[in-house]
Amino acid sequence: MSAVSSYTSGRSRRSLAELLANRPKNSGRKAESSNKSLQEAALCLLSCRQDLSQFLLEVEAPPCKKVCSHDCSASGHVQKSTTFTDTFIASALRDQALHLNVAPNILGAKAAALNIQKICDNVIDGEKGAVLSQEQRDRLTAFLQTLKGLVAENCFSCSVFLQHIWEEEIPHILEVVWHLQNADIVGLEDVLESCKDPDSAVDWFCTELQSLFLRMEASPDVEILEQMISSFVTVLVGKAFCKSSGKKAERSQLSKISLLILDEMHSWFLDVIPEAPNDESYKPGEEQYWLIAYNASRYRARVIPEVLEDFFTHTLSQTLIFKPKLKVSDAIRLQGSWSFVKTCPLLTDLYRKLFVLLSAEKLISRIQRVLDTQEVNWRHVLACVSCLVICQPDAQQLVTGLLGRLLAQAFETYELEYLITAFLIARQAALEGPAAFMSYTEWFKCTFGTASSYQNATKKSLLFLLKFLSDLVPYETPQYLKVHILHPPFVAAKFRQLLMEYISLAKTQLSDMKVSIEDMGLYENLSVGSGKDQKQPQAQQDVEKAVQIFENTGKIPSSVMEASIFRRPYFTSRFLPALLTPRLLPDVPDSLMFLIEALRRADKIPPAMMTSYLDACQLEKHRRLEGNGKMDVSLNEEPVARLQAALWQLRPFVTDPMRSDEISSHMAVISDRLASVMESSSMDAVPTVSPSVEELEPQELTVADLLLTSFCQCVMAASSTNPPDR
């Protein structure tokens, strides 16, 4: 009992409050331990069963409420929410990486690659390389925000991401690369450099870019796609032509890949351009978008000017040497169809874009260097010369200097290549008319028509020139043969027989071509392929040119006086009848009447022919008064419509100061269409129009009205944007 009572009394010493106070403490520790165990078990379960890629796609920052408290702005709310979301995603990624025993940045990179693959699945129409749809673009933009958070949390490896893309052959569309580059996550240079096979990287980029071009015409987001192209080309140009030192091995590999891409795309562009002149079936397609790469204004401050100049110079060289299939004989025969207005517009647009950054001096220097060192594509070289003399105001003097250097080298080394090149360039420049370059006749006379000319230095030099001209005879067009016969090279009297042998050979060739020597005019038209292509009689062209010279000098042209002595048959049977064509004589004597009177006083017109001419003019006057004059109202509608369209297109160039440099090239188009309307393709002769309206033919009246109307409209349009000083 004592024991029991003692135990009872001992226990009764603790109060009920003490007993109750101890009980919650024990239960709390058990509950806390139980909750912690439950959380760990739940996290373990999530880590084992969670699809990280789906998790990254589903997590989004909570939307910002429109009504914000004064203590927290909208921007601060978004930043805090984004930071919280990034931390949460990174934490979940680290947990799963710990469970899988891999580094978090490796796991994040692989998950990102798989997510991009899912976004890019089911591209528009299922076509490889197509642009993203708007829905895919929105999903990608949201995912990139998450990916930027992983980068900030050091949970993303760029190298592992790129390696996974190439090894798993995940389709990486250019637009995705562009968005990654804009987000400062992965750049195009990183994508290209991470590929182990440079050829595969080049093929991938070129294929994707060409597919992008194919989509541009029908895409509503053309401006975005143009920005994308400019961004990529900027990177490629900067890496391909970068001159900085450091990391030589890496830079050289990336530079090589970038240069290969640029060359491959340029070759693809040139391949599409048709070789046939005036191919009306050809219409520019997706290849025209590659010209975006040569818009100098798009680079602005993103590329060093020296680097951009190197790129344009390299492009010009690649164009001049692209697939040199044509022989020199082909160039001699076909160059008449390679003038500025007959060349494919895409090729002339390319040259004009290159000319924006490169000065005429640098262009001439590059052309000469390419001609001296490499085999060239003559069609591209001569088209470049035409574009140069049309678009560069000071090109005529520079081309003349180039011709002088080529001829000097030719007669110093007796290399035919220099001489052939000089003749081709001189003829090509002359095709663009006297406004751009001197005629071939004038050039040949000035170059070889004096005692101090190149061929008169030694007998070897003379034989060198005559042998060259003789070798050209089988390939020459009649017009050039006629120039060489009418204006032969100057030779000393003792070598006259050598020259006569060449002239005899040229005349025989003309006879074989069924071209009459008597038809050779005083001022030959060399802008057409053959005499049959000239719609206007040569004698009429000679009269127009003679009237123009007489009007400017007040003297009878020397060529007319020489023809009256040395080419009497042509002068009396062709030139004089064309000169004395009956017409209604104006009340105020014009230049034609003054020329006729000057020739009459010089006894170059037989009196009987002069009397017949005056009688016929009187008869023509009576016919006009009686209303029985012949009226040819049939107009060539198609050439007139083309001329009217060209004149209408001139107005924007006059009003826009940014396009003033295009006026000269457009004037060449107007000149060509005006020549076709007037049935005169002559670039050497400028048609003269009588000041009397009554003397104009219906077609001449129509053309005069178009020209005057266009002139007045251009003056008014230019005055509205830039009023003249009063």
XYZ file of C-alpha atoms in Angstrom:
726
model
C 0.000 0.000 0.000
C 2.729 2.332 0.910
C 4.271 1.708 -2.441
C 1.094 2.241 -4.239
C 0.250 5.275 -2.233
C 3.703 6.573 -2.799
C 3.296 6.127 -6.627
C -0.105 7.697 -6.520
C 1.071 10.647 -4.596
C 4.024 11.051 -6.994
C 1.815 11.142 -10.024
C -0.634 13.477 -8.411
C 2.109 16.023 -8.055
C 1.701 16.947 -11.902
C -1.231 19.177 -12.607
C -3.694 18.729 -15.433
C -2.461 21.931 -17.117
C 1.058 20.539 -17.262
C -0.147 17.367 -18.832
C -2.195 19.234 -21.466
C 0.692 21.583 -22.239
C 3.019 18.729 -23.096
C 0.604 16.941 -25.416
C 0.320 19.511 -28.317
C 4.097 19.828 -28.510
C 4.538 16.204 -29.277
C 1.696 16.072 -31.801
C 3.061 19.189 -33.606
C 6.452 17.636 -34.119
C 4.855 14.516 -35.490
C 2.610 16.527 -37.855
C 5.532 18.635 -39.134
C 7.591 15.535 -39.786
C 4.652 13.919 -41.525
C 4.057 16.961 -43.808
C 7.721 17.183 -44.764
C 7.789 13.518 -45.653
C 4.635 13.927 -47.673
C 6.114 16.874 -49.628
C 9.287 14.965 -50.393
C 7.285 12.004 -51.585
C 5.141 14.235 -53.794
C 8.190 15.955 -55.310
C 9.809 12.594 -55.924
C 6.677 11.368 -57.643
C 6.495 14.498 -59.829
C 10.157 14.238 -60.717
C 9.779 10.650 -61.788
C 6.598 11.152 -63.814
C 6.990 14.742 -65.112
C 7.484 15.558 -68.842
C 9.866 18.492 -68.605
C 9.346 19.647 -72.190
C 5.595 19.879 -71.701
C 6.170 21.593 -68.399
C 8.287 24.309 -70.037
C 5.640 24.921 -72.685
C 2.799 25.146 -70.181
C 4.399 27.519 -67.693
C 3.562 31.131 -68.398
C 3.920 34.304 -66.408
C 0.660 35.354 -64.750
C -1.150 38.139 -66.606
C -0.728 41.645 -65.318
C -3.905 43.165 -63.921
C -5.029 46.386 -65.472
C -5.721 47.993 -62.069
C -2.502 48.262 -60.074
C -1.927 49.709 -56.655
C 0.037 52.870 -56.155
C 2.802 50.858 -54.550
C 3.359 48.540 -57.513
C 3.433 49.599 -61.187
C 2.505 47.322 -64.070
C 6.090 46.935 -65.235
C 7.282 46.081 -61.774
C 4.518 43.516 -61.416
C 5.458 41.821 -64.674
C 9.148 41.802 -63.776
C 8.482 40.285 -60.357
C 6.119 37.708 -61.866
C 8.635 36.820 -64.550
C 11.433 36.512 -62.010
C 9.261 34.285 -59.827
C 8.342 32.107 -62.823
C 11.970 31.792 -63.948
C 13.059 30.811 -60.462
C 10.250 28.273 -60.194
C 11.069 26.697 -63.576
C 14.781 26.589 -62.797
C 14.085 24.971 -59.437
C 11.930 22.265 -61.016
C 14.581 21.708 -63.683
C 17.327 21.317 -61.090
C 15.233 18.838 -59.119
C 14.662 16.651 -62.140
C 18.303 16.979 -63.196
C 19.354 15.845 -59.720
C 17.041 12.873 -59.939
C 18.362 11.919 -63.386
C 21.954 12.605 -62.337
C 22.650 15.086 -65.167
C 23.693 18.715 -65.207
C 20.749 21.164 -65.220
C 22.090 23.127 -68.221
C 22.335 19.934 -70.293
C 18.818 18.857 -69.366
C 17.492 22.360 -70.137
C 19.197 22.428 -73.540
C 17.769 19.071 -74.601
C 14.311 20.003 -73.406
C 14.505 23.288 -75.327
C 15.474 21.477 -78.538
C 12.550 19.089 -78.203
C 10.159 21.970 -77.552
C 11.301 23.789 -80.697
C 10.790 20.578 -82.639
C 7.212 20.357 -81.397
C 6.541 23.989 -82.265
C 7.911 23.529 -85.775
C 5.901 20.374 -86.460
C 3.188 20.667 -89.115
C 4.708 23.659 -90.885
C 2.469 25.423 -93.414
C 1.348 22.917 -96.049
C 3.859 20.492 -94.614
C 6.630 22.022 -96.699
C 10.163 22.051 -95.441
C 11.616 25.463 -94.936
C 8.317 27.355 -94.980
C 7.756 30.237 -92.625
C 5.948 29.744 -89.348
C 2.261 30.314 -88.999
C 1.067 33.075 -86.702
C 0.055 30.529 -84.057
C 3.481 28.883 -84.173
C 5.130 32.289 -84.024
C 3.152 33.187 -80.875
C 4.021 29.863 -79.226
C 7.682 30.317 -80.060
C 7.703 33.869 -78.687
C 6.222 32.688 -75.384
C 8.675 29.805 -75.164
C 11.649 32.065 -75.836
C 10.681 34.128 -72.801
C 10.895 30.979 -70.709
C 14.166 30.026 -72.379
C 15.685 33.421 -71.587
C 14.828 32.783 -67.931
C 16.679 29.467 -68.052
C 19.691 31.222 -69.539
C 19.619 33.760 -66.731
C 19.442 30.911 -64.182
C 22.381 29.064 -65.811
C 20.108 26.190 -66.761
C 20.787 26.215 -70.505
C 23.850 25.122 -72.500
C 24.144 26.659 -75.972
C 26.673 24.103 -77.225
C 24.571 21.121 -76.079
C 21.471 22.692 -77.616
C 23.152 23.127 -81.012
C 24.779 19.701 -80.897
C 21.430 18.104 -80.136
C 19.767 19.936 -83.057
C 22.338 18.753 -85.625
C 22.701 15.182 -84.284
C 18.989 14.505 -83.899
C 18.280 16.142 -87.304
C 15.673 18.392 -85.754
C 14.280 20.666 -88.496
C 15.585 24.162 -87.736
C 13.746 26.701 -89.820
C 15.443 30.004 -90.591
C 12.696 31.978 -88.930
C 13.302 30.070 -85.683
C 17.015 30.836 -85.911
C 16.148 34.500 -86.478
C 13.978 34.622 -83.354
C 16.689 32.876 -81.332
C 19.194 35.419 -82.609
C 16.968 38.387 -81.766
C 16.480 36.991 -78.258
C 20.286 36.807 -77.768
C 20.071 33.088 -77.094
C 21.714 31.543 -80.174
C 23.061 33.399 -83.219
C 23.309 32.291 -86.827
C 27.083 32.147 -86.507
C 26.705 29.698 -83.601
C 24.400 27.468 -85.638
C 26.769 27.385 -88.612
C 29.901 26.913 -86.547
C 28.432 24.046 -84.514
C 27.889 21.901 -87.615
C 30.716 19.393 -88.000
C 30.323 19.244 -91.793
C 30.660 22.713 -93.398
C 29.065 21.508 -96.647
C 25.968 20.384 -94.751
C 25.681 23.786 -93.103
C 25.975 25.540 -96.477
C 23.375 23.262 -98.097
C 20.986 23.695 -95.178
C 21.153 27.487 -95.161
C 20.903 27.901 -98.948
C 17.974 25.479 -99.190
C 16.141 27.220 -96.359
C 16.781 30.678 -97.795
C 15.575 29.707 -101.266
C 12.444 28.205 -99.708
C 11.955 31.454 -97.843
C 12.200 33.395 -101.132
C 9.578 31.102 -102.614
C 7.185 31.995 -99.791
C 7.754 35.736 -99.874
C 5.553 36.652 -102.827
C 2.420 35.177 -101.235
C 3.303 36.004 -97.623
C 1.518 38.859 -95.823
C 4.672 39.420 -93.745
C 7.030 40.463 -96.531
C 8.615 43.255 -94.485
C 9.414 40.875 -91.632
C 10.940 38.379 -94.034
C 13.038 41.115 -95.668
C 14.332 42.110 -92.237
C 15.153 38.460 -91.611
C 17.158 38.213 -94.849
C 19.006 41.454 -94.120
C 19.849 40.274 -90.618
C 21.274 36.977 -91.849
C 23.259 38.513 -94.709
C 24.681 41.097 -92.301
C 26.028 38.292 -90.131
C 27.413 36.392 -93.128
C 29.133 39.455 -94.598
C 30.620 40.417 -91.250
C 32.052 36.940 -90.719
C 33.129 36.278 -94.326
C 35.095 39.513 -94.741
C 36.119 40.207 -91.159
C 39.759 41.350 -90.928
C 40.167 41.221 -87.151
C 42.652 38.841 -85.529
C 42.122 36.389 -82.715
C 40.776 32.829 -82.588
C 42.181 32.212 -86.021
C 41.059 28.600 -86.302
C 37.436 29.286 -85.304
C 37.147 32.452 -87.345
C 38.692 30.908 -90.416
C 36.198 28.015 -90.325
C 33.213 30.311 -89.819
C 34.552 32.748 -92.418
C 34.867 29.913 -94.908
C 31.303 28.744 -94.334
C 29.907 32.287 -94.598
C 31.772 32.967 -97.843
C 30.622 29.657 -99.317
C 27.001 30.555 -98.542
C 27.275 33.988 -100.138
C 28.943 32.553 -103.260
C 26.441 29.710 -103.517
C 23.453 32.046 -103.309
C 24.981 34.418 -105.848
C 25.650 31.556 -108.262
C 22.052 30.405 -107.858
C 20.900 33.955 -108.650
C 23.054 34.228 -111.792
C 22.023 30.774 -112.970
C 18.382 31.805 -113.136
C 19.023 34.891 -115.282
C 18.166 34.019 -118.908
C 20.973 34.171 -121.444
C 18.726 35.009 -124.390
C 18.310 38.784 -124.884
C 14.806 40.231 -124.612
C 13.359 36.942 -123.413
C 9.728 38.019 -123.054
C 8.748 34.671 -121.523
C 10.973 35.322 -118.514
C 9.452 36.948 -115.463
C 11.469 37.547 -112.281
C 10.581 35.025 -109.607
C 11.888 34.256 -106.153
C 15.469 34.989 -107.285
C 14.745 38.730 -107.273
C 14.665 38.729 -103.468
C 18.376 37.915 -103.298
C 18.996 41.487 -104.472
C 18.022 42.522 -100.927
C 21.543 41.439 -99.980
C 22.975 44.287 -102.090
C 20.903 47.154 -100.683
C 23.679 49.157 -99.035
C 21.186 51.168 -96.979
C 20.088 48.054 -95.078
C 23.518 47.577 -93.521
C 23.873 51.107 -92.147
C 26.051 50.989 -89.009
C 25.876 47.220 -88.587
C 28.763 46.531 -90.971
C 32.033 48.418 -91.285
C 32.129 50.299 -94.638
C 35.425 48.668 -95.610
C 33.945 45.211 -95.024
C 30.854 46.042 -97.064
C 33.024 47.417 -99.877
C 35.028 44.164 -99.897
C 31.778 42.219 -100.173
C 30.540 44.280 -103.128
C 33.926 44.058 -104.860
C 33.994 40.292 -104.377
C 30.469 40.018 -105.759
C 31.431 42.015 -108.852
C 34.416 39.746 -109.462
C 32.317 36.611 -109.035
C 29.780 37.980 -111.521
C 32.395 38.747 -114.158
C 33.960 35.259 -114.002
C 30.733 33.275 -113.593
C 30.667 30.284 -115.982
C 32.860 31.639 -118.809
C 31.319 29.531 -121.578
C 31.343 32.021 -124.467
C 34.358 32.350 -126.731
C 35.684 35.647 -128.014
C 34.202 34.915 -131.440
C 30.779 34.520 -129.798
C 31.209 37.834 -127.989
C 32.100 39.612 -131.249
C 29.025 38.185 -132.922
C 26.506 38.645 -130.085
C 27.561 41.769 -128.207
C 25.056 43.916 -130.107
C 22.307 42.210 -128.082
C 24.002 42.912 -124.736
C 23.336 46.650 -124.560
C 21.817 48.205 -121.444
C 18.203 48.129 -122.598
C 18.488 44.566 -123.940
C 20.120 43.042 -120.850
C 17.999 41.222 -118.270
C 16.771 43.799 -115.716
C 17.894 41.641 -112.804
C 21.505 41.769 -114.002
C 21.428 45.533 -114.545
C 19.776 45.987 -111.131
C 22.604 43.996 -109.568
C 25.242 46.186 -111.218
C 23.452 49.388 -110.252
C 23.271 48.302 -106.602
C 26.981 47.496 -106.627
C 27.739 50.869 -108.212
C 26.107 52.683 -105.283
C 29.012 51.861 -102.981
C 31.873 51.433 -105.471
C 33.263 54.481 -107.232
C 33.838 54.483 -110.977
C 37.619 54.396 -110.440
C 37.388 51.284 -108.268
C 35.024 49.632 -110.724
C 37.366 50.206 -113.663
C 40.325 49.002 -111.606
C 38.497 45.823 -110.588
C 37.336 45.103 -114.142
C 40.879 45.463 -115.467
C 42.300 43.237 -112.727
C 39.761 40.521 -113.451
C 40.403 40.758 -117.201
C 44.157 40.474 -116.636
C 44.084 37.496 -114.285
C 41.048 35.307 -114.974
C 38.857 33.880 -117.692
C 35.670 35.909 -117.858
C 32.046 35.643 -118.854
C 31.975 38.094 -121.756
C 28.228 38.625 -121.560
C 28.495 39.758 -117.949
C 31.614 41.854 -118.555
C 30.195 43.744 -121.529
C 26.802 44.198 -119.851
C 28.722 45.696 -116.917
C 30.495 48.111 -119.283
C 27.147 49.210 -120.741
C 25.684 49.730 -117.286
C 28.801 51.612 -116.226
C 28.745 54.173 -119.041
C 25.000 54.682 -118.586
C 24.904 55.023 -114.798
C 28.248 56.675 -113.987
C 28.610 60.260 -115.290
C 32.423 60.186 -115.361
C 32.687 56.700 -116.831
C 33.444 57.827 -120.404
C 36.800 59.315 -119.467
C 37.685 56.330 -117.290
C 36.738 53.813 -119.981
C 38.830 55.768 -122.471
C 41.760 55.537 -120.060
C 41.215 51.789 -119.681
C 41.216 51.363 -123.456
C 44.450 53.330 -123.696
C 46.145 51.085 -121.119
C 44.935 47.929 -122.836
C 46.170 49.103 -126.239
C 49.525 50.161 -124.802
C 49.954 46.726 -123.219
C 48.881 45.045 -126.451
C 51.453 46.798 -128.622
C 54.173 46.432 -125.999
C 53.729 42.703 -125.450
C 51.994 41.810 -128.736
C 49.388 39.883 -126.761
C 46.140 39.459 -128.696
C 44.068 39.233 -125.504
C 44.684 42.890 -124.667
C 43.774 43.987 -128.187
C 40.623 41.853 -128.315
C 39.515 43.167 -124.931
C 40.018 46.778 -126.012
C 37.950 46.330 -129.186
C 35.110 44.578 -127.343
C 34.915 47.242 -124.629
C 35.067 50.116 -127.146
C 32.297 48.598 -129.252
C 30.139 47.870 -126.219
C 30.436 51.391 -124.840
C 29.669 52.834 -128.292
C 26.421 50.839 -128.416
C 24.982 53.102 -125.702
C 25.018 56.143 -127.974
C 26.990 59.386 -128.184
C 25.526 60.671 -124.914
C 27.308 57.882 -123.058
C 30.377 57.237 -125.220
C 31.836 58.196 -128.568
C 30.773 56.190 -131.600
C 32.882 53.256 -132.719
C 33.694 55.112 -135.926
C 35.106 58.058 -133.994
C 37.026 55.808 -131.617
C 38.582 53.793 -134.445
C 39.564 56.953 -136.325
C 41.045 58.616 -133.240
C 42.911 55.469 -132.190
C 44.337 54.228 -135.492
C 43.773 57.078 -137.965
C 46.836 59.258 -137.345
C 50.553 59.016 -138.013
C 51.242 58.788 -134.276
C 48.907 55.834 -133.728
C 50.045 52.633 -132.047
C 50.494 50.643 -135.272
C 52.930 53.127 -136.795
C 55.689 52.630 -134.216
C 57.235 49.662 -136.045
C 56.434 47.354 -138.916
C 55.808 44.597 -136.389
C 53.125 46.726 -134.744
C 51.411 47.324 -138.088
C 51.474 43.628 -138.969
C 50.145 42.853 -135.494
C 47.106 45.111 -136.018
C 46.374 44.056 -139.607
C 46.634 40.364 -138.753
C 44.217 40.899 -135.871
C 41.716 42.702 -138.111
C 42.080 40.008 -140.766
C 41.407 37.262 -138.211
C 38.249 39.080 -137.133
C 36.792 39.238 -140.660
C 34.917 35.884 -140.568
C 33.123 36.896 -137.352
C 32.509 40.589 -138.034
C 29.121 42.137 -138.717
C 28.873 44.264 -141.884
C 28.765 47.523 -139.933
C 32.230 47.104 -138.414
C 33.725 45.943 -141.691
C 32.357 49.067 -143.341
C 33.961 51.282 -140.697
C 37.335 49.660 -141.271
C 37.004 50.131 -145.037
C 35.694 53.704 -144.883
C 38.168 54.810 -142.212
C 41.166 52.499 -142.552
C 44.133 52.672 -140.181
C 46.807 55.158 -141.133
C 49.849 53.482 -142.693
C 52.993 54.763 -144.293
C 53.104 54.792 -148.088
C 55.574 51.906 -148.223
C 53.148 49.669 -146.288
C 50.085 50.643 -148.316
C 49.959 47.236 -150.010
C 49.536 45.487 -146.645
C 46.512 47.635 -145.865
C 44.987 47.040 -149.297
C 45.195 43.279 -148.738
C 43.050 43.648 -145.613
C 40.562 45.972 -147.370
C 40.268 43.495 -150.222
C 39.567 40.700 -147.731
C 36.903 42.803 -145.963
C 35.207 43.693 -149.248
C 35.165 40.016 -150.255
C 33.499 39.162 -146.947
C 30.863 41.837 -147.527
C 30.241 40.445 -150.993
C 29.805 36.942 -149.549
C 27.308 38.380 -147.063
C 25.454 39.960 -150.016
C 26.006 43.442 -148.660
C 26.635 46.008 -151.361
C 29.641 48.207 -150.840
C 27.739 51.030 -152.528
C 25.231 50.865 -149.666
C 27.860 51.821 -147.163
C 26.793 55.069 -145.592
C 28.771 58.033 -144.388
C 27.720 57.562 -140.780
C 27.249 53.876 -140.107
C 24.759 52.634 -137.519
C 26.561 50.066 -135.359
C 23.866 49.428 -132.782
C 22.134 46.733 -134.835
C 23.272 43.322 -135.874
C 23.208 43.714 -139.638
C 22.183 46.060 -142.417
C 18.945 44.146 -142.895
C 17.842 45.142 -139.401
C 17.870 48.844 -140.234
C 14.343 49.949 -141.102
C 15.378 53.447 -142.172
C 17.574 53.707 -145.298
C 21.212 54.387 -144.547
C 21.252 57.365 -146.905
C 18.447 59.010 -144.914
C 20.420 58.518 -141.706
C 23.444 60.116 -143.372
C 21.373 63.134 -144.393
C 20.066 63.613 -140.845
C 23.556 63.377 -139.390
C 24.989 65.755 -142.025
C 22.242 68.311 -141.302
C 22.953 68.072 -137.587
C 26.699 68.638 -138.086
C 26.054 71.513 -140.488
C 23.651 73.103 -138.014
C 26.293 72.941 -135.268
C 29.329 74.011 -137.307
C 27.915 76.041 -140.189
C 30.206 74.122 -142.561
C 29.651 71.245 -144.963
C 30.716 68.044 -143.112
C 34.079 66.712 -144.239
C 32.607 63.240 -144.719
C 30.152 64.653 -147.269
C 32.916 66.455 -149.161
C 35.080 63.311 -149.159
C 32.179 61.210 -150.432
C 31.566 63.664 -153.268
C 35.133 63.018 -154.431
C 36.112 59.471 -153.426
C 32.679 57.821 -153.276
C 31.003 59.469 -156.209
C 28.568 56.594 -157.015
C 27.130 56.546 -153.480
C 27.045 60.334 -153.282
C 25.124 60.837 -156.542
C 22.864 57.780 -156.477
C 22.057 57.511 -152.757
C 22.981 60.559 -150.716
C 21.773 63.352 -153.028
C 18.354 61.738 -153.747
C 17.815 61.358 -150.001
C 18.939 64.939 -149.435
C 16.696 66.302 -152.203
C 13.506 64.496 -151.210
C 10.571 66.719 -152.251
C 8.794 68.440 -149.376
C 6.840 71.567 -148.489
C 9.524 74.221 -148.116
C 9.186 76.289 -144.932
C 8.707 80.058 -145.051
C 11.828 80.527 -142.937
C 14.764 78.528 -144.336
C 15.829 75.672 -142.070
C 19.169 73.870 -141.674
C 18.367 71.441 -144.471
C 17.775 74.276 -146.954
C 21.014 75.971 -145.903
C 22.967 72.728 -146.406
C 21.459 72.208 -149.862
C 22.329 75.768 -150.811
C 25.896 75.356 -149.535
C 26.356 72.185 -151.597
C 24.876 73.914 -154.659
C 27.331 76.784 -154.342
C 30.166 74.274 -153.989
C 29.056 72.660 -157.277
C 28.316 69.367 -155.546
C 24.701 69.206 -156.799
C 24.146 68.945 -160.562
C 21.979 71.838 -161.870
C 19.448 69.488 -163.458
C 18.939 67.642 -160.145
C 18.538 70.929 -158.305
C 15.930 72.155 -160.789
C 13.980 68.909 -160.512
C 14.036 69.211 -156.727
C 12.627 72.740 -156.742
C 9.903 71.769 -159.211
C 8.907 68.776 -157.084
C 8.726 70.996 -153.986
C 6.388 73.375 -155.810
C 4.204 70.443 -156.858
C 4.087 69.259 -153.249
C 2.965 72.720 -152.168
C 0.082 72.663 -154.668
C -0.986 69.237 -153.478
C -1.114 70.427 -149.877
C -3.144 73.462 -150.847
C -5.586 71.302 -152.782
C -5.821 68.813 -149.928
C -4.629 65.911 -152.037
C -1.405 65.328 -150.195
C -0.866 61.780 -149.204
C -1.780 61.145 -145.602
C -0.407 58.012 -144.043
C -2.454 57.634 -140.908
C -1.368 54.115 -140.101
C 0.643 54.381 -136.909
C 2.695 51.696 -135.316
C 0.579 51.549 -132.200
C 2.646 49.142 -130.131
C 5.946 51.129 -130.234
C 4.053 54.360 -129.559
C 2.348 52.815 -126.535
C 5.686 51.563 -125.216
C 7.191 55.010 -125.664
C 4.241 56.616 -123.874
C 4.650 54.166 -120.958
C 8.359 54.930 -120.691
C 7.695 58.680 -120.664
C 5.041 58.248 -117.982
C 7.495 56.285 -115.811
C 10.011 59.147 -115.996
C 8.000 61.455 -113.743
C 8.683 59.648 -110.390
C 12.435 59.828 -111.030
C 12.227 63.612 -111.503
C 10.207 64.267 -108.344
C 12.047 61.906 -105.976
C 15.559 63.169 -105.053
C 16.474 59.672 -103.829
C 15.974 58.261 -107.339
C 17.688 60.979 -109.352
C 20.601 58.651 -110.099
C 18.213 56.406 -112.045
C 17.288 59.097 -114.582
C 20.212 58.343 -116.903
C 19.375 54.642 -117.103
C 15.708 55.378 -117.769
C 16.628 57.880 -120.469
C 18.442 55.052 -122.242
C 15.178 53.102 -122.273
C 13.280 56.123 -123.649
C 15.942 56.625 -126.321
C 15.656 53.017 -127.442
C 11.858 53.141 -127.632
C 11.914 56.482 -129.426
C 14.276 54.991 -132.011
C 11.917 52.056 -132.601
C 8.946 54.409 -133.058
C 10.793 56.592 -135.542
C 12.041 53.491 -137.349
C 15.626 54.502 -136.702
C 17.825 52.493 -134.406
C 20.776 54.755 -135.047
C 22.584 55.814 -131.918
C 25.044 57.947 -133.845
C 22.500 60.047 -135.735
C 20.058 62.332 -133.975
C 16.830 62.816 -135.983
C 16.023 66.384 -136.923
C 12.421 67.567 -136.988
C 11.179 70.484 -139.025
C 9.949 73.433 -136.947
C 6.909 73.725 -139.200
C 3.973 71.670 -137.909
C 2.460 71.383 -141.404
C 5.479 69.404 -142.587
C 5.224 66.717 -139.918
C 3.909 63.293 -140.747
C 1.088 61.971 -138.508
C 3.414 59.671 -136.596
C 5.985 62.416 -136.151
C 3.248 64.710 -134.865
C 2.132 62.074 -132.358
C 5.670 61.542 -131.083
C 6.323 65.281 -130.838
C 3.122 65.706 -128.832
C 4.156 62.899 -126.442
C 7.619 64.345 -125.919
C 6.425 67.902 -125.327
C 3.636 66.742 -123.014
C 6.058 64.625 -120.987
C 8.522 67.513 -120.783
C 5.884 69.926 -119.501
C 4.550 67.407 -116.978
C 8.036 66.680 -115.661
C 8.808 70.383 -115.299
C 5.553 70.971 -113.414
C 6.096 67.937 -111.175
C 9.676 68.936 -110.404
C 8.610 72.518 -109.672
C 5.990 71.338 -107.200
C 8.616 69.574 -105.080
C 11.485 71.990 -105.697
C 10.156 75.395 -106.792
C 12.575 77.336 -109.017
C 14.163 80.557 -107.816
C 12.207 83.568 -108.972
